[in-house]
Amino acid sequence: METPDTATEHTGIAAQDWAAASADPQYRAAVVDLLGALAYGELAAFERLAEDAKLAPTLGDKAELAKMASAEFHHFEQLRDRLTAVDAEPTASMEPFAQALDDFHRQTAPSDWLEGLVKAYVGDSIASDFYREVAARLDSDTRALVLAVLDDTGHGNFAVEKVRAAIEADPRVGGRLALWARRLMGEALSQAQRVVAERDALSTMLVGGVAGGFDLAAVGEMFSRITKAHTKRMAALGLAA
């Protein structure tokens, strides 16, 4: 899938580096919010993958999830260090997003190994698509960091292989997992909208209040692209969207 970073010609703030772009206090506040949300998301992903490893049916599967969890924690460390570098306190920057993300994970706790894999692949990918869209409008330094921490930690191929094998062994599994994935889609989009709506600087950047941001029509197009990418991932898993 082509990311917004490669699909968009950089203009405005997106053509500037952090030193220039951060002169705008509203933009700086939006970036601190974004990095705080991402940092807590990576920390929560680390905790979730470590917990999901307990559901793994084999030692090899357990080790694979532990490896993914380690990669998520490394991403968290990168974001935490960046917040510190821009004179933002990491814990305070993450705090506003903890409740929404914790609520999402509580509401979408997997009941078994396969649901955990689908959540790691589908749920995390929806969030990553959203942040990639936002990254296209960030200054070059922040954009590079955000895209780096959104790199696939191995969820994709691992989840597709395991889920498709499970469906091949028992086709009835497909219907249950398709319903689960659709629920994840709805919850993930609601959570993303909640996070943005509750933070003025971040929402202002998305709807165009900061130079180079999205307008309202573009926000609608953004969510349409995210939905389309979700449909493709469902097909890759062998599930009906």
Coordinates of N, CA and C in Angstrom, one line a residue:
M1 N 0.8 -1.2 0.0 CA 0.0 0.0 0.0 C 0.9 1.2 0.0
E2 N 0.6 2.2 -0.8 CA 1.3 3.4 -0.9 C 1.0 4.3 0.3
T3 N 2.0 4.8 1.0 CA 1.7 5.6 2.1 C 1.5 7.0 1.7
P4 N 0.8 7.9 2.5 CA 0.7 9.3 2.2 C 2.0 10.0 2.0
D5 N 3.1 9.5 2.7 CA 4.4 10.1 2.6 C 4.9 10.1 1.2
T6 N 4.7 8.9 0.5 CA 5.2 8.8 -0.8 C 4.2 9.4 -1.9
A7 N 3.0 9.5 -1.5 CA 2.0 9.9 -2.4 C 1.7 11.4 -2.5
T8 N 2.3 12.1 -1.5 CA 2.0 13.5 -1.4 C 3.3 14.4 -1.6
E9 N 3.1 15.4 -2.4 CA 4.2 16.4 -2.6 C 4.2 17.3 -1.4
H10 N 5.3 17.4 -0.7 CA 5.4 18.1 0.5 C 5.4 19.6 0.3
T11 N 4.4 20.3 0.9 CA 4.4 21.8 0.9 C 4.0 22.3 2.3
G12 N 4.2 23.6 2.5 CA 3.8 24.2 3.8 C 4.7 23.6 4.9
I13 N 4.1 23.3 6.0 CA 4.8 22.7 7.1 C 5.5 21.4 6.7
A14 N 4.9 20.6 5.9 CA 5.5 19.3 5.5 C 6.8 19.5 4.8
A15 N 7.1 20.7 4.3 CA 8.3 20.9 3.6 C 9.4 21.5 4.5
Q16 N 9.0 21.7 5.8 CA 9.9 22.3 6.7 C 10.5 21.3 7.7
D17 N 11.6 21.6 8.4 CA 12.1 20.7 9.4 C 11.5 21.2 10.7
W18 N 11.8 20.4 11.8 CA 11.2 20.7 13.1 C 11.6 22.1 13.6
A19 N 12.8 22.5 13.4 CA 13.3 23.8 13.9 C 12.4 24.9 13.4
A20 N 12.1 24.9 12.1 CA 11.3 25.9 11.5 C 9.8 25.8 11.9
A21 N 9.3 24.6 11.7 CA 7.9 24.3 12.0 C 7.4 24.6 13.4
S22 N 8.3 24.2 14.4 CA 7.9 24.3 15.8 C 7.9 25.8 16.3
A23 N 8.2 26.7 15.4 CA 8.1 28.1 15.8 C 6.6 28.5 16.0
D24 N 5.7 27.7 15.4 CA 4.3 27.9 15.5 C 3.9 27.1 16.8
P25 N 3.5 27.8 17.9 CA 3.2 27.1 19.1 C 2.0 26.2 19.0
Q26 N 1.0 26.5 18.1 CA -0.1 25.5 18.0 C 0.4 24.3 17.3
Y27 N 1.2 24.4 16.3 CA 1.8 23.2 15.6 C 2.6 22.4 16.6
R28 N 3.4 23.0 17.4 CA 4.2 22.3 18.4 C 3.3 21.5 19.3
A29 N 2.3 22.2 19.8 CA 1.3 21.5 20.7 C 0.7 20.3 20.0
A30 N 0.4 20.4 18.8 CA -0.2 19.3 18.0 C 0.7 18.1 17.9
V31 N 2.0 18.4 17.6 CA 3.0 17.4 17.5 C 3.2 16.7 18.8
V32 N 3.3 17.4 19.9 CA 3.5 16.8 21.2 C 2.3 15.9 21.5
D33 N 1.1 16.3 21.2 CA -0.1 15.5 21.4 C 0.1 14.2 20.5
L34 N 0.4 14.4 19.3 CA 0.6 13.2 18.4 C 1.6 12.2 18.9
L35 N 2.8 12.7 19.3 CA 3.8 11.8 19.8 C 3.4 11.2 21.1
G36 N 2.7 11.9 22.0 CA 2.2 11.4 23.2 C 1.2 10.2 23.0
A37 N 0.3 10.4 22.0 CA -0.7 9.4 21.7 C 0.0 8.2 21.1
L38 N 1.0 8.4 20.2 CA 1.7 7.3 19.6 C 2.5 6.5 20.7
A39 N 3.2 7.3 21.6 CA 4.0 6.6 22.6 C 3.2 5.7 23.5
Y40 N 2.0 6.2 23.9 CA 1.2 5.4 24.8 C 0.6 4.2 24.0
G41 N 0.3 4.4 22.7 CA -0.1 3.3 21.9 C 0.9 2.2 21.8
E42 N 2.2 2.6 21.6 CA 3.2 1.6 21.5 C 3.4 0.9 22.9
L43 N 3.4 1.6 24.0 CA 3.5 1.0 25.3 C 2.4 0.0 25.5
A44 N 1.1 0.4 25.2 CA 0.0 -0.5 25.3 C 0.1 -1.7 24.4
A45 N 0.6 -1.5 23.2 CA 0.8 -2.6 22.3 C 1.8 -3.6 22.9
F46 N 2.9 -3.1 23.5 CA 3.9 -4.0 24.1 C 3.2 -4.8 25.2
E47 N 2.4 -4.2 26.1 CA 1.8 -4.9 27.1 C 0.8 -5.9 26.6
R48 N 0.1 -5.6 25.6 CA -0.9 -6.5 25.0 C -0.3 -7.7 24.4
L49 N 0.8 -7.5 23.6 CA 1.4 -8.6 22.9 C 2.1 -9.5 24.0
A50 N 2.6 -9.0 25.0 CA 3.2 -9.8 26.1 C 2.1 -10.6 26.7
E51 N 0.9 -10.1 26.9 CA -0.2 -10.8 27.5 C -0.7 -11.8 26.5
D52 N -0.8 -11.5 25.3 CA -1.4 -12.4 24.3 C -0.4 -13.6 24.1
A53 N 0.8 -13.4 24.4 CA 1.8 -14.5 24.2 C 1.4 -15.7 25.1
K54 N 0.7 -15.4 26.2 CA 0.2 -16.5 27.1 C -0.8 -17.4 26.4
L55 N -1.5 -16.9 25.4 CA -2.5 -17.7 24.7 C -1.9 -18.5 23.5
A56 N -0.6 -18.3 23.3 CA 0.0 -18.9 22.1 C 0.0 -20.5 22.3
P57 N -0.3 -21.2 21.2 CA -0.4 -22.7 21.3 C 0.9 -23.4 21.3
T58 N 2.0 -22.8 20.8 CA 3.3 -23.4 20.8 C 4.3 -22.5 21.3
L59 N 5.4 -23.1 21.7 CA 6.6 -22.3 22.2 C 7.1 -21.3 21.1
G60 N 7.1 -21.8 19.9 CA 7.5 -21.0 18.8 C 6.7 -19.7 18.6
D61 N 5.4 -19.9 18.7 CA 4.4 -18.8 18.6 C 4.6 -17.8 19.7
K62 N 4.8 -18.4 20.9 CA 5.1 -17.5 22.1 C 6.3 -16.6 21.9
A63 N 7.4 -17.3 21.3 CA 8.6 -16.5 21.1 C 8.4 -15.4 20.0
E64 N 7.6 -15.8 19.0 CA 7.4 -14.8 17.9 C 6.6 -13.5 18.5
L65 N 5.6 -13.8 19.3 CA 4.9 -12.6 19.9 C 5.8 -11.8 20.9
A66 N 6.7 -12.5 21.6 CA 7.6 -11.8 22.5 C 8.5 -10.9 21.7
K67 N 9.0 -11.4 20.5 CA 9.8 -10.6 19.6 C 9.1 -9.4 19.1
M68 N 7.8 -9.5 18.8 CA 7.0 -8.4 18.3 C 6.8 -7.4 19.5
A69 N 6.6 -7.9 20.7 CA 6.4 -7.0 21.8 C 7.7 -6.2 22.1
S70 N 8.8 -6.8 21.9 CA 10.1 -6.1 22.1 C 10.3 -5.0 21.1
A71 N 9.8 -5.2 19.8 CA 9.9 -4.2 18.8 C 9.0 -3.0 19.2
E72 N 7.8 -3.3 19.7 CA 6.9 -2.2 20.1 C 7.5 -1.4 21.2
F73 N 8.2 -2.1 22.2 CA 8.8 -1.3 23.3 C 9.9 -0.4 22.7
H74 N 10.7 -0.9 21.8 CA 11.7 -0.1 21.2 C 11.1 1.1 20.5
H75 N 10.0 1.0 19.8 CA 9.3 2.1 19.2 C 8.9 3.1 20.3
F76 N 8.4 2.6 21.4 CA 8.0 3.5 22.6 C 9.2 4.3 23.0
E77 N 10.3 3.6 23.2 CA 11.5 4.3 23.6 C 11.9 5.5 22.7
Q78 N 11.8 5.2 21.4 CA 12.2 6.3 20.4 C 11.3 7.5 20.6
L79 N 10.0 7.2 20.8 CA 9.0 8.3 20.9 C 9.2 9.1 22.2
R80 N 9.5 8.3 23.3 CA 9.8 8.9 24.6 C 11.0 9.8 24.5
D81 N 12.0 9.3 23.9 CA 13.3 10.1 23.8 C 13.0 11.4 22.9
R82 N 12.2 11.3 21.9 CA 11.9 12.4 21.1 C 11.1 13.5 21.8
L83 N 10.2 13.1 22.6 CA 9.4 14.0 23.5 C 10.4 14.7 24.4
T84 N 11.3 14.0 25.0 CA 12.3 14.6 25.9 C 13.1 15.6 25.1
A85 N 13.5 15.3 23.9 CA 14.4 16.1 23.1 C 13.7 17.4 22.7
V86 N 12.4 17.4 22.6 CA 11.7 18.7 22.3 C 11.1 19.4 23.5
D87 N 11.7 19.0 24.7 CA 11.3 19.6 26.0 C 9.9 19.4 26.4
A88 N 9.4 18.2 26.1 CA 8.0 17.8 26.5 C 8.2 16.6 27.5
E89 N 7.5 16.6 28.6 CA 7.6 15.5 29.6 C 6.9 14.3 29.1
P90 N 7.5 13.2 28.9 CA 6.8 12.0 28.2 C 5.6 11.6 28.9
T91 N 5.6 11.4 30.2 CA 4.5 10.9 30.9 C 3.3 11.8 30.8
A92 N 3.6 13.1 31.0 CA 2.5 14.1 30.9 C 1.9 14.1 29.5
S93 N 2.8 13.9 28.5 CA 2.3 13.9 27.1 C 1.5 12.7 26.8
M94 N 1.7 11.6 27.4 CA 0.9 10.4 27.2 C -0.4 10.4 27.9
E95 N -0.4 11.0 29.1 CA -1.5 10.9 30.0 C -2.9 11.2 29.4
P96 N -3.0 12.2 28.6 CA -4.4 12.5 28.0 C -5.0 11.4 27.2
F97 N -4.1 10.5 26.7 CA -4.6 9.5 25.8 C -4.7 8.1 26.4
A98 N -4.3 8.0 27.6 CA -4.3 6.7 28.3 C -5.7 6.1 28.4
Q99 N -6.7 6.9 28.8 CA -8.0 6.4 29.1 C -8.7 5.9 27.8
A100 N -8.6 6.6 26.7 CA -9.2 6.2 25.5 C -8.6 4.9 25.0
L101 N -7.3 4.8 25.0 CA -6.6 3.6 24.5 C -6.9 2.4 25.4
D102 N -6.9 2.7 26.7 CA -7.2 1.6 27.7 C -8.6 1.1 27.5
D103 N -9.5 2.0 27.2 CA -10.9 1.6 27.0 C -11.0 0.8 25.7
F104 N -10.3 1.2 24.7 CA -10.3 0.4 23.4 C -9.8 -1.0 23.7
H105 N -8.7 -1.2 24.4 CA -8.2 -2.5 24.6 C -9.1 -3.3 25.5
R106 N -9.7 -2.7 26.5 CA -10.7 -3.4 27.4 C -11.9 -3.9 26.6
Q107 N -12.4 -3.1 25.7 CA -13.5 -3.4 24.9 C -13.3 -4.4 23.8
T108 N -12.0 -4.6 23.5 CA -11.6 -5.5 22.4 C -10.6 -6.6 22.9
A109 N -10.8 -7.0 24.1 CA -9.9 -8.0 24.6 C -10.2 -9.3 23.9
P110 N -9.2 -10.0 23.3 CA -9.4 -11.2 22.6 C -9.8 -12.4 23.5
S111 N -10.6 -13.3 23.0 CA -11.0 -14.4 23.9 C -10.1 -15.6 23.6
D112 N -9.4 -15.6 22.5 CA -8.5 -16.7 22.2 C -7.3 -16.2 21.3
W113 N -6.5 -17.2 21.0 CA -5.3 -16.9 20.2 C -5.6 -16.3 18.9
L114 N -6.5 -16.8 18.2 CA -6.8 -16.3 16.8 C -7.4 -14.9 16.9
E115 N -8.2 -14.6 17.8 CA -8.8 -13.2 17.9 C -7.6 -12.3 18.3
G116 N -6.7 -12.7 19.1 CA -5.5 -11.9 19.4 C -4.7 -11.5 18.1
L117 N -4.5 -12.5 17.3 CA -3.8 -12.3 16.0 C -4.5 -11.3 15.1
V118 N -5.8 -11.5 15.0 CA -6.6 -10.6 14.1 C -6.6 -9.2 14.6
K119 N -6.6 -9.1 16.0 CA -6.5 -7.7 16.5 C -5.2 -7.1 16.3
A120 N -4.1 -7.9 16.4 CA -2.8 -7.3 16.2 C -2.6 -6.9 14.8
Y121 N -3.2 -7.6 13.8 CA -3.0 -7.3 12.4 C -4.0 -6.2 12.0
V122 N -5.3 -6.4 12.2 CA -6.3 -5.5 11.8 C -6.4 -4.2 12.6
G123 N -6.5 -4.4 13.9 CA -6.6 -3.2 14.8 C -5.4 -2.3 14.7
D124 N -4.2 -2.9 14.8 CA -3.0 -2.1 14.8 C -2.8 -1.4 13.5
S125 N -3.2 -2.1 12.4 CA -3.0 -1.6 11.0 C -3.9 -0.4 10.8
I126 N -5.1 -0.4 11.4 CA -6.0 0.7 11.2 C -5.4 2.0 11.9
A127 N -4.9 1.8 13.1 CA -4.2 2.9 13.8 C -3.0 3.4 13.0
S128 N -2.3 2.5 12.4 CA -1.1 2.8 11.7 C -1.5 3.6 10.4
D129 N -2.5 3.2 9.7 CA -3.0 3.9 8.6 C -3.4 5.4 8.9
F130 N -4.0 5.5 10.0 CA -4.4 6.8 10.5 C -3.2 7.7 10.7
Y131 N -2.2 7.2 11.5 CA -1.1 8.0 11.8 C -0.2 8.3 10.5
R132 N -0.2 7.4 9.6 CA 0.5 7.6 8.3 C -0.1 8.8 7.6
E133 N -1.4 8.8 7.6 CA -2.2 9.9 6.9 C -1.8 11.3 7.6
V134 N -1.7 11.3 8.9 CA -1.3 12.5 9.6 C 0.1 12.8 9.3
A135 N 1.0 11.8 9.2 CA 2.4 12.1 9.0 C 2.7 12.8 7.8
A136 N 1.8 12.7 6.8 CA 2.1 13.4 5.5 C 2.0 14.9 5.6
R137 N 1.4 15.4 6.7 CA 1.3 16.8 7.0 C 2.2 17.3 8.0
L138 N 3.2 16.5 8.5 CA 4.1 16.9 9.5 C 5.4 17.4 8.9
D139 N 6.2 18.1 9.8 CA 7.5 18.5 9.4 C 8.4 17.3 9.1
S140 N 9.4 17.5 8.3 CA 10.2 16.3 7.8 C 10.8 15.5 9.0
D141 N 11.3 16.1 10.0 CA 11.9 15.4 11.1 C 10.9 14.5 11.9
T142 N 9.7 15.1 12.2 CA 8.7 14.4 12.9 C 8.1 13.3 12.0
R143 N 7.9 13.6 10.7 CA 7.4 12.6 9.8 C 8.3 11.4 9.7
A144 N 9.6 11.6 9.7 CA 10.5 10.5 9.6 C 10.4 9.6 10.8
L145 N 10.3 10.2 12.0 CA 10.2 9.4 13.2 C 8.9 8.6 13.2
V146 N 7.8 9.3 12.9 CA 6.5 8.6 13.0 C 6.5 7.4 12.0
L147 N 6.9 7.6 10.8 CA 6.9 6.5 9.8 C 7.8 5.4 10.3
A148 N 8.9 5.7 11.0 CA 9.9 4.7 11.4 C 9.2 3.8 12.5
V149 N 8.5 4.4 13.4 CA 7.9 3.7 14.5 C 6.6 2.9 14.0
L150 N 6.1 3.3 12.8 CA 5.0 2.5 12.3 C 5.4 1.4 11.5
D151 N 6.7 1.1 11.3 CA 7.1 0.0 10.6 C 6.5 -1.3 11.1
D152 N 6.2 -2.2 10.2 CA 5.6 -3.5 10.6 C 6.6 -4.3 11.5
T153 N 6.1 -4.7 12.7 CA 7.0 -5.5 13.6 C 6.9 -7.0 13.3
G154 N 6.3 -7.4 12.3 CA 6.1 -8.8 12.0 C 4.7 -9.3 12.1
H155 N 3.8 -8.4 12.6 CA 2.4 -8.9 12.7 C 1.8 -9.4 11.5
G156 N 2.0 -8.7 10.4 CA 1.3 -9.0 9.1 C 1.5 -10.4 8.6
N157 N 2.6 -10.7 8.2 CA 2.8 -12.1 7.6 C 2.5 -13.2 8.6
F158 N 2.9 -13.0 9.8 CA 2.7 -14.0 10.9 C 1.2 -14.2 11.1
A159 N 0.4 -13.1 11.2 CA -1.0 -13.3 11.5 C -1.7 -13.9 10.3
V160 N -1.4 -13.4 9.1 CA -2.0 -14.0 7.9 C -1.8 -15.5 7.7
E161 N -0.5 -15.9 8.0 CA -0.2 -17.3 7.9 C -1.0 -18.2 8.9
K162 N -1.0 -17.7 10.1 CA -1.7 -18.5 11.2 C -3.2 -18.5 11.0
V163 N -3.8 -17.3 10.6 CA -5.3 -17.3 10.5 C -5.7 -18.1 9.3
R164 N -5.1 -17.9 8.2 CA -5.5 -18.7 7.0 C -5.4 -20.2 7.2
A165 N -4.3 -20.6 7.9 CA -4.2 -22.0 8.2 C -5.3 -22.5 9.1
A166 N -5.7 -21.7 10.1 CA -6.8 -22.1 11.0 C -8.1 -22.2 10.2
I167 N -8.4 -21.3 9.3 CA -9.6 -21.3 8.5 C -9.6 -22.5 7.6
E168 N -8.5 -22.9 7.0 CA -8.4 -24.0 6.2 C -8.7 -25.3 6.9
A169 N -8.2 -25.3 8.2 CA -8.4 -26.5 9.0 C -9.9 -26.6 9.5
D170 N -10.5 -25.4 9.7 CA -11.9 -25.4 10.2 C -12.6 -24.2 9.6
P171 N -13.2 -24.3 8.4 CA -13.8 -23.1 7.8 C -14.8 -22.3 8.6
R172 N -15.4 -23.0 9.7 CA -16.3 -22.3 10.5 C -15.7 -21.1 11.3
V173 N -14.4 -21.2 11.5 CA -13.6 -20.2 12.2 C -13.7 -18.9 11.5
G174 N -13.8 -18.9 10.1 CA -13.8 -17.7 9.3 C -14.9 -16.8 9.7
G175 N -16.1 -17.3 9.8 CA -17.3 -16.4 10.1 C -17.1 -15.7 11.4
R176 N -16.7 -16.4 12.5 CA -16.5 -15.8 13.8 C -15.4 -14.7 13.7
L177 N -14.3 -15.0 13.0 CA -13.2 -14.0 13.0 C -13.6 -12.8 12.1
A178 N -14.4 -13.0 11.1 CA -14.9 -11.9 10.3 C -15.7 -10.9 11.1
L179 N -16.6 -11.4 11.9 CA -17.4 -10.6 12.8 C -16.5 -9.8 13.8
W180 N -15.6 -10.5 14.3 CA -14.6 -9.9 15.3 C -13.8 -8.8 14.6
A181 N -13.4 -9.0 13.4 CA -12.6 -8.0 12.7 C -13.5 -6.7 12.3
R182 N -14.7 -7.0 12.0 CA -15.6 -5.8 11.8 C -15.9 -5.0 13.0
R183 N -16.0 -5.7 14.1 CA -16.1 -5.0 15.4 C -14.8 -4.2 15.7
L184 N -13.7 -4.8 15.5 CA -12.4 -4.0 15.7 C -12.4 -2.8 14.8
M185 N -12.8 -2.9 13.6 CA -12.8 -1.7 12.7 C -13.7 -0.6 13.3
G186 N -14.9 -0.9 13.7 CA -15.7 0.1 14.3 C -15.1 0.7 15.6
E187 N -14.6 -0.1 16.4 CA -14.0 0.4 17.7 C -12.8 1.2 17.4
A188 N -11.9 0.8 16.5 CA -10.7 1.5 16.2 C -11.0 2.9 15.6
L189 N -11.9 3.0 14.7 CA -12.3 4.3 14.1 C -12.9 5.2 15.2
S190 N -13.7 4.7 16.0 CA -14.3 5.5 17.1 C -13.2 6.0 18.1
Q191 N -12.3 5.1 18.4 CA -11.2 5.5 19.3 C -10.3 6.6 18.7
A192 N -10.0 6.5 17.4 CA -9.2 7.5 16.7 C -9.9 8.8 16.7
Q193 N -11.2 8.8 16.4 CA -12.0 10.1 16.4 C -12.1 10.7 17.8
R194 N -12.2 9.8 18.8 CA -12.3 10.3 20.2 C -10.9 11.0 20.6
V195 N -9.8 10.4 20.2 CA -8.5 10.9 20.6 C -8.3 12.3 20.0
V196 N -8.7 12.4 18.7 CA -8.5 13.7 18.0 C -9.5 14.8 18.5
A197 N -10.7 14.4 18.8 CA -11.7 15.3 19.2 C -11.4 16.0 20.5
E198 N -10.8 15.2 21.4 CA -10.5 15.7 22.8 C -9.3 16.5 22.9
R199 N -8.5 16.7 21.8 CA -7.3 17.5 21.9 C -7.4 18.6 20.8
D200 N -7.5 19.8 21.3 CA -7.8 20.9 20.4 C -6.7 21.1 19.3
A201 N -5.5 21.1 19.8 CA -4.4 21.4 18.8 C -4.3 20.3 17.7
L202 N -4.5 19.0 18.1 CA -4.5 17.9 17.2 C -5.7 18.0 16.2
S203 N -6.9 18.3 16.7 CA -8.0 18.3 15.8 C -7.9 19.5 14.9
T204 N -7.4 20.6 15.4 CA -7.2 21.8 14.6 C -6.3 21.6 13.4
M205 N -5.2 20.8 13.7 CA -4.3 20.5 12.6 C -4.9 19.6 11.5
L206 N -5.8 18.7 12.0 CA -6.4 17.8 11.0 C -7.5 18.5 10.2
V207 N -8.2 19.4 10.7 CA -9.3 20.1 9.9 C -8.8 21.3 9.2
G208 N -7.5 21.7 9.4 CA -7.0 22.8 8.5 C -6.7 24.0 9.2
G209 N -6.7 24.0 10.6 CA -6.4 25.3 11.3 C -4.9 25.6 11.3
V210 N -4.1 24.6 11.0 CA -2.6 24.8 10.9 C -2.2 24.7 9.5
A211 N -1.4 25.6 9.0 CA -1.0 25.6 7.6 C -0.6 24.3 7.1
G212 N -1.1 23.8 6.0 CA -0.8 22.5 5.5 C -1.6 21.4 6.0
G213 N -2.6 21.7 6.9 CA -3.4 20.6 7.5 C -4.5 20.2 6.5
F214 N -5.3 19.2 7.0 CA -6.4 18.7 6.2 C -7.6 19.7 6.3
D215 N -8.4 19.7 5.2 CA -9.7 20.3 5.3 C -10.8 19.2 5.6
L216 N -12.0 19.6 5.9 CA -13.0 18.6 6.3 C -13.2 17.6 5.2
A217 N -13.3 18.0 4.0 CA -13.4 17.0 2.9 C -12.3 16.0 2.9
A218 N -11.1 16.5 3.1 CA -9.9 15.6 3.1 C -10.0 14.6 4.3
V219 N -10.6 15.0 5.4 CA -10.7 14.1 6.5 C -11.6 13.0 6.1
G220 N -12.7 13.3 5.4 CA -13.6 12.2 5.0 C -12.9 11.3 4.0
E221 N -12.1 11.8 3.1 CA -11.4 11.0 2.2 C -10.4 10.1 2.9
M222 N -9.8 10.7 3.9 CA -8.8 9.9 4.7 C -9.4 8.7 5.3
F223 N -10.6 8.8 5.9 CA -11.2 7.7 6.5 C -11.7 6.7 5.5
S224 N -12.1 7.2 4.3 CA -12.4 6.3 3.2 C -11.2 5.4 2.8
R225 N -10.0 6.0 2.7 CA -8.8 5.2 2.4 C -8.5 4.2 3.5
I226 N -8.7 4.6 4.7 CA -8.5 3.6 5.8 C -9.4 2.5 5.7
T227 N -10.7 2.7 5.4 CA -11.7 1.7 5.3 C -11.3 0.7 4.1
K228 N -10.9 1.3 3.0 CA -10.5 0.5 1.8 C -9.3 -0.4 2.2
A229 N -8.3 0.1 2.9 CA -7.1 -0.7 3.3 C -7.6 -1.8 4.2
H230 N -8.5 -1.5 5.1 CA -9.0 -2.6 6.0 C -9.6 -3.7 5.2
T231 N -10.4 -3.4 4.1 CA -11.1 -4.4 3.3 C -10.0 -5.3 2.6
K232 N -8.9 -4.7 2.2 CA -7.8 -5.5 1.6 C -7.2 -6.4 2.6
R233 N -7.0 -6.0 3.8 CA -6.4 -6.8 4.8 C -7.3 -8.0 5.2
M234 N -8.6 -7.7 5.2 CA -9.6 -8.8 5.5 C -9.4 -9.9 4.4
A235 N -9.3 -9.4 3.2 CA -9.2 -10.4 2.1 C -7.9 -11.2 2.2
A236 N -6.8 -10.6 2.7 CA -5.5 -11.2 2.9 C -5.6 -12.3 3.9
L237 N -6.5 -12.1 4.9 CA -6.7 -13.0 6.0 C -7.6 -14.1 5.6
G238 N -8.3 -14.0 4.5 CA -9.3 -14.9 4.0 C -10.7 -14.7 4.7
L239 N -10.9 -13.5 5.1 CA -12.2 -13.1 5.8 C -13.0 -12.2 4.9
A240 N -14.3 -12.3 5.1 CA -15.2 -11.4 4.4 C -15.2 -10.0 5.1
A241 N -15.1 -8.9 4.4 CA -15.1 -7.6 5.0 C -16.5 -7.2 5.6

